[in-house]
CSV table of N, CA and C in Angstrom, one decimal:
chain,number,residue,atom,x,y,z
A,1,MET,N,84.4,-146.8,70.8
A,1,MET,CA,83.8,-148.0,71.3
A,1,MET,C,84.4,-149.2,70.7
A,2,PRO,N,84.8,-150.2,71.4
A,2,PRO,CA,85.4,-151.4,70.9
A,2,PRO,C,84.5,-152.1,69.9
A,3,ALA,N,85.1,-152.8,68.9
A,3,ALA,CA,84.3,-153.5,67.9
A,3,ALA,C,83.5,-154.6,68.4
A,4,SER,N,84.0,-155.2,69.5
A,4,SER,CA,83.3,-156.4,70.1
A,4,SER,C,82.0,-156.0,70.8
A,5,ARG,N,81.8,-154.8,71.2
A,5,ARG,CA,80.6,-154.4,71.8
A,5,ARG,C,79.5,-154.0,70.7
A,6,SER,N,79.9,-153.7,69.6
A,6,SER,CA,79.0,-153.2,68.5
A,6,SER,C,78.0,-154.3,68.2
A,7,PRO,N,78.4,-155.6,67.9
A,7,PRO,CA,77.4,-156.6,67.6
A,7,PRO,C,76.5,-156.9,68.8
A,8,ARG,N,77.0,-156.8,70.0
A,8,ARG,CA,76.2,-157.1,71.2
A,8,ARG,C,75.1,-156.0,71.4
A,9,ILE,N,75.5,-154.8,71.2
A,9,ILE,CA,74.5,-153.7,71.2
A,9,ILE,C,73.5,-153.8,70.2
A,10,ALA,N,73.9,-154.2,69.0
A,10,ALA,CA,72.9,-154.4,67.9
A,10,ALA,C,72.0,-155.5,68.2
A,11,LEU,N,72.5,-156.6,68.8
A,11,LEU,CA,71.6,-157.7,69.2
A,11,LEU,C,70.6,-157.3,70.3
A,12,ILE,N,71.1,-156.5,71.3
A,12,ILE,CA,70.2,-156.1,72.3
A,12,ILE,C,69.1,-155.1,71.7
A,13,ALA,N,69.5,-154.2,70.8
A,13,ALA,CA,68.6,-153.3,70.2
A,13,ALA,C,67.5,-154.1,69.4
A,14,GLY,N,68.0,-155.1,68.7
A,14,GLY,CA,67.1,-155.9,67.9
A,14,GLY,C,66.1,-156.7,68.7
A,15,VAL,N,66.5,-157.2,69.8
A,15,VAL,CA,65.6,-157.9,70.8
A,15,VAL,C,64.6,-156.9,71.4
A,16,ALA,N,65.1,-155.7,71.7
A,16,ALA,CA,64.1,-154.7,72.3
A,16,ALA,C,63.1,-154.3,71.2
A,17,VAL,N,63.5,-154.1,70.0
A,17,VAL,CA,62.5,-153.8,68.9
A,17,VAL,C,61.5,-154.9,68.7
A,18,LEU,N,62.0,-156.2,68.7
A,18,LEU,CA,61.1,-157.3,68.6
A,18,LEU,C,60.1,-157.4,69.8
A,19,ALA,N,60.6,-157.2,71.0
A,19,ALA,CA,59.7,-157.2,72.2
A,19,ALA,C,58.6,-156.1,72.1
A,20,VAL,N,59.0,-154.9,71.6
A,20,VAL,CA,58.0,-153.9,71.5
A,20,VAL,C,57.0,-154.3,70.4
A,21,ALA,N,57.4,-154.9,69.3
A,21,ALA,CA,56.5,-155.3,68.3
A,21,ALA,C,55.5,-156.4,68.8
A,22,VAL,N,56.0,-157.3,69.6
A,22,VAL,CA,55.2,-158.4,70.1
A,22,VAL,C,54.1,-157.8,71.1
A,23,VAL,N,54.6,-156.9,72.0
A,23,VAL,CA,53.6,-156.3,72.9
A,23,VAL,C,52.6,-155.5,72.1
A,24,ALA,N,52.9,-154.8,71.1
A,24,ALA,CA,52.0,-154.0,70.3
A,24,ALA,C,51.0,-154.9,69.6
A,25,ALA,N,51.4,-156.0,69.1
A,25,ALA,CA,50.5,-157.0,68.4
A,25,ALA,C,49.6,-157.6,69.4
A,26,LEU,N,50.0,-158.0,70.6
A,26,LEU,CA,49.2,-158.6,71.6
A,26,LEU,C,48.1,-157.6,72.1
A,27,THR,N,48.5,-156.3,72.2
A,27,THR,CA,47.6,-155.3,72.6
A,27,THR,C,46.5,-155.1,71.6
A,28,VAL,N,46.8,-155.1,70.3
A,28,VAL,CA,45.8,-154.9,69.3
A,28,VAL,C,44.9,-156.2,69.3
A,29,LEU,N,45.4,-157.3,69.5
A,29,LEU,CA,44.6,-158.6,69.5
A,29,LEU,C,43.7,-158.6,70.7
A,30,LEU,N,44.1,-158.2,71.9
A,30,LEU,CA,43.3,-158.2,73.0
A,30,LEU,C,42.2,-157.1,72.9
A,31,LEU,N,42.5,-156.0,72.4
A,31,LEU,CA,41.5,-154.9,72.2
A,31,LEU,C,40.4,-155.4,71.2
A,32,SER,N,40.8,-156.1,70.1
A,32,SER,CA,39.8,-156.5,69.2
A,32,SER,C,38.9,-157.6,69.8
A,33,LYS,N,39.5,-158.5,70.6
A,33,LYS,CA,38.7,-159.5,71.3
A,33,LYS,C,37.7,-158.9,72.2
A,34,ASN,N,38.0,-157.9,72.9
A,34,ASN,CA,37.1,-157.2,73.8
A,34,ASN,C,36.0,-156.6,73.0
A,35,GLU,N,36.3,-156.0,71.9
A,35,GLU,CA,35.2,-155.4,71.1
A,35,GLU,C,34.2,-156.4,70.6
A,36,GLU,N,34.8,-157.6,70.2
A,36,GLU,CA,33.9,-158.7,69.7
A,36,GLU,C,33.0,-159.2,70.8
A,37,GLN,N,33.5,-159.2,72.0
A,37,GLN,CA,32.6,-159.7,73.1
A,37,GLN,C,31.5,-158.7,73.5
A,38,ARG,N,31.8,-157.4,73.3
A,38,ARG,CA,30.8,-156.4,73.6
A,38,ARG,C,29.7,-156.2,72.5
A,39,ALA,N,30.0,-156.6,71.3
A,39,ALA,CA,29.1,-156.4,70.2
A,39,ALA,C,27.9,-157.3,70.3
A,40,PRO,N,26.7,-156.8,69.9
A,40,PRO,CA,25.6,-157.7,69.8
A,40,PRO,C,25.8,-158.8,68.8
A,41,ASP,N,25.0,-159.9,69.0
A,41,ASP,CA,25.1,-161.0,68.0
A,41,ASP,C,24.4,-160.6,66.7
A,42,THR,N,25.2,-160.1,65.8
A,42,THR,CA,24.7,-159.6,64.5
A,42,THR,C,24.9,-160.6,63.4
A,43,LYS,N,24.0,-161.4,63.2
A,43,LYS,CA,24.1,-162.4,62.1
A,43,LYS,C,23.7,-161.7,60.8
A,44,GLY,N,24.6,-161.9,59.9
A,44,GLY,CA,24.4,-161.2,58.6
A,44,GLY,C,25.5,-160.1,58.5
A,45,GLY,N,25.8,-159.7,57.3
A,45,GLY,CA,27.0,-158.9,57.2
A,45,GLY,C,26.7,-157.4,57.0
A,46,GLY,N,25.7,-157.0,56.3
A,46,GLY,CA,25.6,-155.6,55.9
A,46,GLY,C,24.7,-154.8,56.9
A,47,GLU,N,24.6,-153.5,56.6
A,47,GLU,CA,23.8,-152.6,57.4
A,47,GLU,C,22.3,-152.9,57.2
A,48,ASN,N,22.0,-153.6,56.1
A,48,ASN,CA,20.6,-153.9,55.9
A,48,ASN,C,20.2,-155.3,56.5
A,49,SER,N,21.1,-155.9,57.2
A,49,SER,CA,20.8,-157.2,57.8
A,49,SER,C,20.2,-156.9,59.2
A,50,PRO,N,19.2,-157.8,59.6
A,50,PRO,CA,18.6,-157.6,61.0
A,50,PRO,C,19.7,-157.8,62.0
A,51,GLN,N,19.6,-157.1,63.1
A,51,GLN,CA,20.4,-157.3,64.3
A,51,GLN,C,19.7,-158.2,65.3
A,52,HIS,N,20.5,-159.2,65.8
A,52,HIS,CA,19.9,-160.2,66.7
A,52,HIS,C,20.4,-160.0,68.1
A,53,TYR,N,19.4,-160.1,69.0
A,53,TYR,CA,19.7,-159.9,70.5
A,53,TYR,C,19.1,-161.0,71.3
A,54,ALA,N,19.6,-161.2,72.5
A,54,ALA,CA,19.1,-162.2,73.4
A,54,ALA,C,19.3,-161.8,74.8
A,55,ALA,N,18.4,-162.1,75.7
A,55,ALA,CA,18.5,-161.8,77.1
A,55,ALA,C,17.9,-163.0,77.9
A,56,MET,N,18.4,-163.2,79.1
A,56,MET,CA,17.9,-164.3,79.9
A,56,MET,C,17.7,-163.9,81.4
A,57,ALA,N,16.8,-164.6,82.0
A,57,ALA,CA,16.7,-164.5,83.5
A,57,ALA,C,16.4,-165.9,84.0
A,58,SER,N,16.7,-166.0,85.3
A,58,SER,CA,16.4,-167.3,85.9
A,58,SER,C,16.0,-167.1,87.4
A,59,ARG,N,15.2,-168.0,87.9
A,59,ARG,CA,14.8,-168.0,89.3
A,59,ARG,C,14.4,-169.4,89.7
A,60,GLU,N,15.0,-169.9,90.7
A,60,GLU,CA,14.6,-171.2,91.4
A,60,GLU,C,14.3,-172.3,90.4
A,61,GLY,N,15.3,-172.5,89.4
A,61,GLY,CA,15.1,-173.6,88.5
A,61,GLY,C,14.3,-173.3,87.3
A,62,ASN,N,13.8,-172.1,87.2
A,62,ASN,CA,13.0,-171.7,86.0
A,62,ASN,C,14.0,-170.7,85.2
A,63,PHE,N,14.1,-171.0,83.9
A,63,PHE,CA,15.0,-170.3,83.0
A,63,PHE,C,14.2,-169.6,81.9
A,64,PHE,N,14.4,-168.3,81.7
A,64,PHE,CA,13.6,-167.6,80.7
A,64,PHE,C,14.6,-167.0,79.7
A,65,LEU,N,14.2,-167.1,78.4
A,65,LEU,CA,15.0,-166.5,77.3
A,65,LEU,C,14.1,-165.7,76.4
A,66,ILE,N,14.6,-164.5,76.0
A,66,ILE,CA,13.9,-163.7,75.0
A,66,ILE,C,14.9,-163.5,73.9
A,67,GLN,N,14.6,-163.8,72.7
A,67,GLN,CA,15.4,-163.5,71.5
A,67,GLN,C,14.6,-162.6,70.6
A,68,TRP,N,15.3,-161.6,70.1
A,68,TRP,CA,14.6,-160.7,69.1
A,68,TRP,C,15.5,-160.2,68.1
A,69,MET,N,15.0,-159.8,67.0
A,69,MET,CA,15.8,-159.2,65.9
A,69,MET,C,15.1,-157.9,65.5
A,70,VAL,N,16.0,-157.0,65.2
A,70,VAL,CA,15.5,-155.7,64.8
A,70,VAL,C,15.8,-155.5,63.3
A,71,HIS,N,14.8,-155.3,62.5
A,71,HIS,CA,14.9,-155.1,61.0
A,71,HIS,C,15.3,-153.7,60.8
A,72,PRO,N,16.3,-153.4,60.0
A,72,PRO,CA,16.7,-152.0,59.8
A,72,PRO,C,15.7,-151.2,59.0
A,73,ASP,N,14.9,-151.9,58.1
A,73,ASP,CA,13.9,-151.2,57.4
A,73,ASP,C,12.7,-151.0,58.2
A,74,GLY,N,12.5,-149.8,58.7
A,74,GLY,CA,11.3,-149.5,59.5
A,74,GLY,C,11.4,-149.8,61.0
A,75,GLY,N,12.5,-150.5,61.4
A,75,GLY,CA,12.7,-150.7,62.8
A,75,GLY,C,11.7,-151.7,63.4
A,76,GLN,N,11.2,-152.7,62.6
A,76,GLN,CA,10.3,-153.6,63.2
A,76,GLN,C,11.0,-154.7,64.0
A,77,VAL,N,10.4,-155.2,65.0
A,77,VAL,CA,11.0,-156.2,65.9
A,77,VAL,C,10.2,-157.5,65.8
A,78,GLN,N,10.8,-158.6,65.7
A,78,GLN,CA,10.2,-159.9,65.8
A,78,GLN,C,11.0,-160.7,66.9
A,79,GLY,N,10.2,-161.3,67.8
A,79,GLY,CA,10.9,-162.0,68.9
A,79,GLY,C,10.2,-163.2,69.3
A,80,ARG,N,10.9,-164.0,70.2
A,80,ARG,CA,10.4,-165.2,70.7
A,80,ARG,C,10.8,-165.4,72.1
A,81,GLN,N,9.9,-166.0,72.9
A,81,GLN,CA,10.1,-166.2,74.3
A,81,GLN,C,10.3,-167.8,74.5
A,82,THR,N,11.2,-168.1,75.4
A,82,THR,CA,11.3,-169.6,75.7
A,82,THR,C,11.4,-169.7,77.3
A,83,LEU,N,10.7,-170.7,77.8
A,83,LEU,CA,10.7,-171.0,79.2
A,83,LEU,C,11.2,-172.5,79.3
A,84,VAL,N,12.2,-172.7,80.2
A,84,VAL,CA,12.6,-174.0,80.5
A,84,VAL,C,12.5,-174.2,82.0
A,85,TYR,N,11.8,-175.3,82.5
A,85,TYR,CA,11.7,-175.6,83.9
A,85,TYR,C,11.6,-177.1,84.1
A,86,PHE,N,11.6,-177.5,85.3
A,86,PHE,CA,11.5,-178.9,85.6
A,86,PHE,C,10.2,-179.2,86.4
A,87,SER,N,9.4,-180.2,85.9
A,87,SER,CA,8.1,-180.5,86.5
A,87,SER,C,8.3,-181.1,87.9
A,88,ASP,N,7.2,-181.2,88.6
A,88,ASP,CA,7.3,-181.8,89.9
A,88,ASP,C,7.9,-183.2,89.9
A,89,SER,N,7.7,-183.9,88.8
A,89,SER,CA,8.3,-185.2,88.7
A,89,SER,C,9.8,-185.2,88.2
A,90,GLY,N,10.3,-184.0,88.0
A,90,GLY,CA,11.7,-183.8,87.6
A,90,GLY,C,11.9,-183.8,86.1
A,91,ARG,N,10.9,-183.9,85.3
A,91,ARG,CA,11.0,-183.9,83.8
A,91,ARG,C,11.2,-182.5,83.3
A,92,LEU,N,12.1,-182.4,82.3
A,92,LEU,CA,12.4,-181.2,81.7
A,92,LEU,C,11.3,-180.7,80.8
A,93,VAL,N,10.8,-179.5,81.0
A,93,VAL,CA,9.7,-178.9,80.2
A,93,VAL,C,10.3,-177.7,79.5
A,94,ARG,N,10.1,-177.6,78.2
A,94,ARG,CA,10.5,-176.5,77.4
A,94,ARG,C,9.3,-175.9,76.6
A,95,GLU,N,9.0,-174.7,76.9
A,95,GLU,CA,7.8,-174.0,76.2
A,95,GLU,C,8.4,-172.9,75.3
A,96,ASP,N,8.2,-173.1,74.0
A,96,ASP,CA,8.7,-172.1,73.1
A,96,ASP,C,7.9,-172.2,71.8
A,97,GLY,N,6.6,-172.4,71.9
A,97,GLY,CA,5.8,-172.5,70.7
A,97,GLY,C,5.5,-171.2,70.1
A,98,SER,N,4.8,-171.2,69.0
A,98,SER,CA,4.4,-170.0,68.3
A,98,SER,C,3.6,-169.0,69.1
A,99,ASP,N,2.9,-169.5,70.2
A,99,ASP,CA,2.2,-168.6,71.0
A,99,ASP,C,3.1,-167.8,71.9
A,100,LYS,N,4.4,-168.1,71.8
A,100,LYS,CA,5.4,-167.3,72.6
A,100,LYS,C,6.1,-166.2,71.7
A,101,ASN,N,5.6,-166.1,70.5
A,101,ASN,CA,6.2,-165.0,69.6
A,101,ASN,C,5.7,-163.7,69.9
A,102,PHE,N,6.4,-162.6,69.6
A,102,PHE,CA,5.9,-161.3,69.8
A,102,PHE,C,6.5,-160.4,68.7
A,103,THR,N,5.9,-159.2,68.5
A,103,THR,CA,6.3,-158.2,67.5
A,103,THR,C,6.3,-156.9,68.2
A,104,GLY,N,7.0,-155.9,67.6
A,104,GLY,CA,7.0,-154.6,68.1
A,104,GLY,C,7.8,-153.6,67.2
A,105,THR,N,8.1,-152.5,67.8
A,105,THR,CA,8.9,-151.5,67.1
A,105,THR,C,10.2,-151.2,67.9
A,106,ALA,N,11.3,-150.9,67.2
A,106,ALA,CA,12.6,-150.8,67.8
A,106,ALA,C,12.9,-149.4,68.2
A,107,GLY,N,13.6,-149.3,69.3
A,107,GLY,CA,14.3,-148.0,69.7
A,107,GLY,C,15.7,-148.1,69.3
A,108,SER,N,16.6,-147.5,70.0
A,108,SER,CA,18.0,-147.5,69.8
A,108,SER,C,18.6,-148.7,70.5
A,109,ASP,N,19.7,-149.2,70.0
A,109,ASP,CA,20.5,-150.3,70.6
A,109,ASP,C,19.8,-151.5,71.0
A,110,GLY,N,18.7,-151.9,70.3
A,110,GLY,CA,18.0,-153.1,70.6
A,110,GLY,C,16.8,-153.0,71.5
A,111,SER,N,16.6,-151.8,72.1
A,111,SER,CA,15.5,-151.5,72.9
A,111,SER,C,14.2,-151.6,72.0
A,112,PHE,N,13.1,-151.9,72.6
A,112,PHE,CA,11.9,-152.1,71.8
A,112,PHE,C,10.6,-151.9,72.6
A,113,GLN,N,9.5,-151.7,71.9
A,113,GLN,CA,8.2,-151.7,72.5
A,113,GLN,C,7.4,-152.8,71.8
A,114,SER,N,6.5,-153.4,72.6
A,114,SER,CA,5.7,-154.5,72.0
A,114,SER,C,4.3,-154.4,72.6
A,115,GLN,N,3.4,-154.8,71.8
A,115,GLN,CA,2.0,-154.8,72.2
A,115,GLN,C,1.5,-156.2,72.7
A,116,ASP,N,2.3,-157.2,72.3
A,116,ASP,CA,1.9,-158.6,72.6
A,116,ASP,C,2.9,-159.5,73.3
A,117,LEU,N,3.8,-158.9,74.1
A,117,LEU,CA,4.8,-159.6,74.8
A,117,LEU,C,4.1,-160.1,76.1
A,118,GLU,N,3.9,-161.4,76.2
A,118,GLU,CA,3.1,-162.1,77.3
A,118,GLU,C,1.7,-161.5,77.3
A,119,GLY,N,1.2,-161.2,76.1
A,119,GLY,CA,-0.2,-160.8,76.0
A,119,GLY,C,-0.5,-159.4,76.4
A,120,SER,N,0.5,-158.6,76.6
A,120,SER,CA,0.2,-157.2,77.0
A,120,SER,C,1.3,-156.2,76.5
A,121,PRO,N,1.0,-154.9,76.4
A,121,PRO,CA,2.0,-154.0,76.0
A,121,PRO,C,3.2,-153.9,77.0
A,122,ASN,N,4.4,-153.7,76.5
A,122,ASN,CA,5.5,-153.6,77.3
A,122,ASN,C,6.6,-152.8,76.6
A,123,THR,N,7.5,-152.2,77.3
A,123,THR,CA,8.7,-151.5,76.8
A,123,THR,C,9.9,-152.2,77.4
A,124,ALA,N,10.9,-152.4,76.6
A,124,ALA,CA,12.2,-153.0,77.0
A,124,ALA,C,13.3,-152.1,76.7
A,125,THR,N,14.2,-151.8,77.6
A,125,THR,CA,15.3,-150.9,77.4
A,125,THR,C,16.6,-151.6,77.7
A,126,VAL,N,17.5,-151.5,76.7
A,126,VAL,CA,18.8,-152.1,76.8
A,126,VAL,C,19.8,-151.0,77.4
A,127,SER,N,20.5,-151.4,78.4
A,127,SER,CA,21.5,-150.5,79.0
A,127,SER,C,22.7,-151.4,79.3
A,128,GLY,N,23.7,-151.3,78.5
A,128,GLY,CA,24.9,-152.1,78.8
A,128,GLY,C,24.6,-153.6,78.7
A,129,ALA,N,24.8,-154.3,79.7
A,129,ALA,CA,24.6,-155.8,79.7
A,129,ALA,C,23.2,-156.1,80.4
A,130,THR,N,22.3,-155.1,80.4
A,130,THR,CA,21.0,-155.3,81.1
A,130,THR,C,19.9,-155.0,80.2
A,131,LEU,N,18.8,-155.8,80.2
A,131,LEU,CA,17.5,-155.5,79.5
A,131,LEU,C,16.5,-155.3,80.7
A,132,THR,N,15.9,-154.1,80.7
A,132,THR,CA,14.9,-153.8,81.7
A,132,THR,C,13.5,-153.6,81.1
A,133,PHE,N,12.5,-154.3,81.7
A,133,PHE,CA,11.2,-154.2,81.2
A,133,PHE,C,10.4,-153.2,82.1
A,134,ALA,N,9.5,-152.5,81.5
A,134,ALA,CA,8.6,-151.6,82.3
A,134,ALA,C,7.6,-152.5,83.1
A,135,VAL,N,7.1,-153.6,82.5
A,135,VAL,CA,6.3,-154.5,83.2
A,135,VAL,C,7.0,-155.9,83.2
A,136,SER,N,7.0,-156.5,84.3
A,136,SER,CA,7.7,-157.8,84.5
A,136,SER,C,7.3,-158.8,83.4
A,137,VAL,N,8.2,-159.6,82.9
A,137,VAL,CA,8.0,-160.7,82.0
A,137,VAL,C,8.5,-161.9,82.7
A,138,PHE,N,7.7,-162.9,82.8
A,138,PHE,CA,8.0,-164.1,83.6
A,138,PHE,C,8.4,-163.7,85.0
A,139,ASN,N,7.7,-162.8,85.6
A,139,ASN,CA,8.0,-162.3,86.9
A,139,ASN,C,9.4,-161.6,87.1
A,140,GLU,N,10.0,-161.2,86.1
A,140,GLU,CA,11.3,-160.6,86.1
A,140,GLU,C,11.3,-159.3,85.4
A,141,LYS,N,11.8,-158.2,86.0
A,141,LYS,CA,11.9,-156.9,85.3
A,141,LYS,C,13.3,-156.7,84.7
A,142,VAL,N,14.3,-157.2,85.3
A,142,VAL,CA,15.7,-157.0,84.9
A,142,VAL,C,16.3,-158.3,84.4
A,143,TRP,N,16.8,-158.3,83.2
A,143,TRP,CA,17.3,-159.5,82.5
A,143,TRP,C,18.7,-159.2,82.1
A,144,LYS,N,19.5,-160.3,81.9
A,144,LYS,CA,20.9,-160.2,81.5
A,144,LYS,C,21.0,-160.4,80.0
A,145,MET,N,21.6,-159.4,79.3
A,145,MET,CA,21.9,-159.6,77.9
A,145,MET,C,23.0,-160.7,77.7
A,146,ILE,N,22.8,-161.5,76.7
A,146,ILE,CA,23.7,-162.6,76.5
A,146,ILE,C,24.0,-162.6,75.0
A,147,PRO,N,25.2,-163.1,74.6
A,147,PRO,CA,25.6,-163.1,73.2
A,147,PRO,C,24.8,-164.0,72.3
A,148,SER,N,24.2,-165.1,72.9
A,148,SER,CA,23.4,-166.0,72.1
A,148,SER,C,22.6,-167.0,73.0
A,149,ALA,N,21.7,-167.7,72.4
A,149,ALA,CA,20.9,-168.7,73.1
A,149,ALA,C,21.7,-169.8,73.7
A,150,ALA,N,22.9,-170.0,73.2
A,150,ALA,CA,23.8,-171.0,73.7
A,150,ALA,C,24.1,-170.8,75.2
A,151,VAL,N,24.2,-169.6,75.6
A,151,VAL,CA,24.5,-169.2,77.0
A,151,VAL,C,23.3,-169.7,77.9
A,152,PHE,N,22.1,-169.4,77.4
A,152,PHE,CA,20.9,-169.8,78.1
A,152,PHE,C,20.9,-171.4,78.2
A,153,ASP,N,21.1,-172.1,77.1
A,153,ASP,CA,21.1,-173.5,77.1
A,153,ASP,C,22.2,-174.1,78.1
A,154,GLN,N,23.3,-173.5,78.1
A,154,GLN,CA,24.4,-173.9,79.1
A,154,GLN,C,23.9,-173.7,80.5
A,155,ALA,N,23.2,-172.6,80.8
A,155,ALA,CA,22.8,-172.3,82.2
A,155,ALA,C,21.8,-173.3,82.7
A,156,TRP,N,20.7,-173.7,81.9
A,156,TRP,CA,19.8,-174.6,82.4
A,156,TRP,C,20.3,-176.0,82.4
A,157,ARG,N,21.2,-176.4,81.5
A,157,ARG,CA,21.9,-177.7,81.5
A,157,ARG,C,22.7,-177.8,82.8
A,158,GLN,N,23.5,-176.8,83.1
A,158,GLN,CA,24.3,-176.8,84.3
A,158,GLN,C,23.5,-177.0,85.6
A,159,TYR,N,22.4,-176.2,85.6
A,159,TYR,CA,21.4,-176.4,86.8
A,159,TYR,C,20.9,-177.8,86.8
A,160,ALA,N,20.5,-178.4,85.7
A,160,ALA,CA,20.0,-179.7,85.7
A,160,ALA,C,21.0,-180.7,86.2
A,161,CYS,N,22.2,-180.6,85.8
A,161,CYS,CA,23.2,-181.6,86.3
A,161,CYS,C,23.6,-181.4,87.8
A,162,GLU,N,23.4,-180.1,88.3
A,162,GLU,CA,23.8,-179.9,89.7
A,162,GLU,C,22.6,-180.1,90.6
A,163,HIS,N,21.4,-179.9,90.1
A,163,HIS,CA,20.2,-180.0,91.0
A,163,HIS,C,19.2,-181.1,90.7
A,164,GLN,N,19.0,-181.4,89.4
A,164,GLN,CA,18.0,-182.3,89.0
A,164,GLN,C,18.5,-183.7,88.8
A,165,TYR,N,19.6,-183.8,88.0
A,165,TYR,CA,20.2,-185.1,87.6
A,165,TYR,C,21.7,-185.1,88.0
A,166,PRO,N,22.0,-185.2,89.3
A,166,PRO,CA,23.4,-185.0,89.7
A,166,PRO,C,24.4,-186.0,89.0
A,167,SER,N,24.0,-187.1,88.5
A,167,SER,CA,24.9,-188.1,87.9
A,167,SER,C,25.0,-187.9,86.4
A,168,CYS,N,24.4,-186.8,85.9
A,168,CYS,CA,24.3,-186.7,84.4
A,168,CYS,C,25.4,-185.8,83.9
A,169,SER,N,25.6,-185.9,82.6
A,169,SER,CA,26.5,-185.0,81.9
A,169,SER,C,25.6,-183.8,81.4
A,170,SER,N,24.4,-184.1,81.0
A,170,SER,CA,23.3,-183.1,80.8
A,170,SER,C,22.2,-183.8,80.1
A,171,PRO,N,20.9,-183.4,80.4
A,171,PRO,CA,19.8,-184.0,79.8
A,171,PRO,C,19.6,-183.3,78.4
A,172,ASP,N,19.0,-184.1,77.5
A,172,ASP,CA,18.7,-183.5,76.2
A,172,ASP,C,17.4,-182.7,76.3
A,173,SER,N,16.9,-182.1,75.2
A,173,SER,CA,15.7,-181.3,75.3
A,173,SER,C,14.4,-182.1,75.6
A,174,ASN,N,14.5,-183.4,75.6
A,174,ASN,CA,13.4,-184.2,75.9
A,174,ASN,C,13.3,-184.6,77.4
A,175,GLY,N,14.3,-184.2,78.1
A,175,GLY,CA,14.3,-184.5,79.5
A,175,GLY,C,14.9,-185.8,79.9
A,176,THR,N,15.6,-186.5,79.0
A,176,THR,CA,16.2,-187.8,79.2
A,176,THR,C,17.7,-187.7,79.4
């Protein structure tokens, strides 16, 4: 083999090795991003930290949010319901007082049973990106799992700008 081809072959081989390394690094990065998106919103670092979950539903300008956390010690559940809607006069109404809180016991993967969700017993089952109730909550049985309440807030704000306040950037929580 002539000596002039040897550096060219070495250069091509080096570029090929570099390309394989870049593809491998991008693959690892993309796989780790997908895992982060699928994981529940777990605030806290250790196994003894509560796991946080959220799900939402919406219908005709009414937006419903349920957030709950599962305590690893004993599997107790504490949760809160939020309702956002627009009054007949177009004013934003947000109901999320302490009367919207609930408690219960946890099953696997965020599923739970509650005796006081909307004032009656209910069972909620998580399956992939769906939360399904045995008895409808806010007239909805099937809810969408979301990574955080920020997704819920974005949904009602977008609806507000498209349907309630077309010239707005978004109303604040006081409806202005």
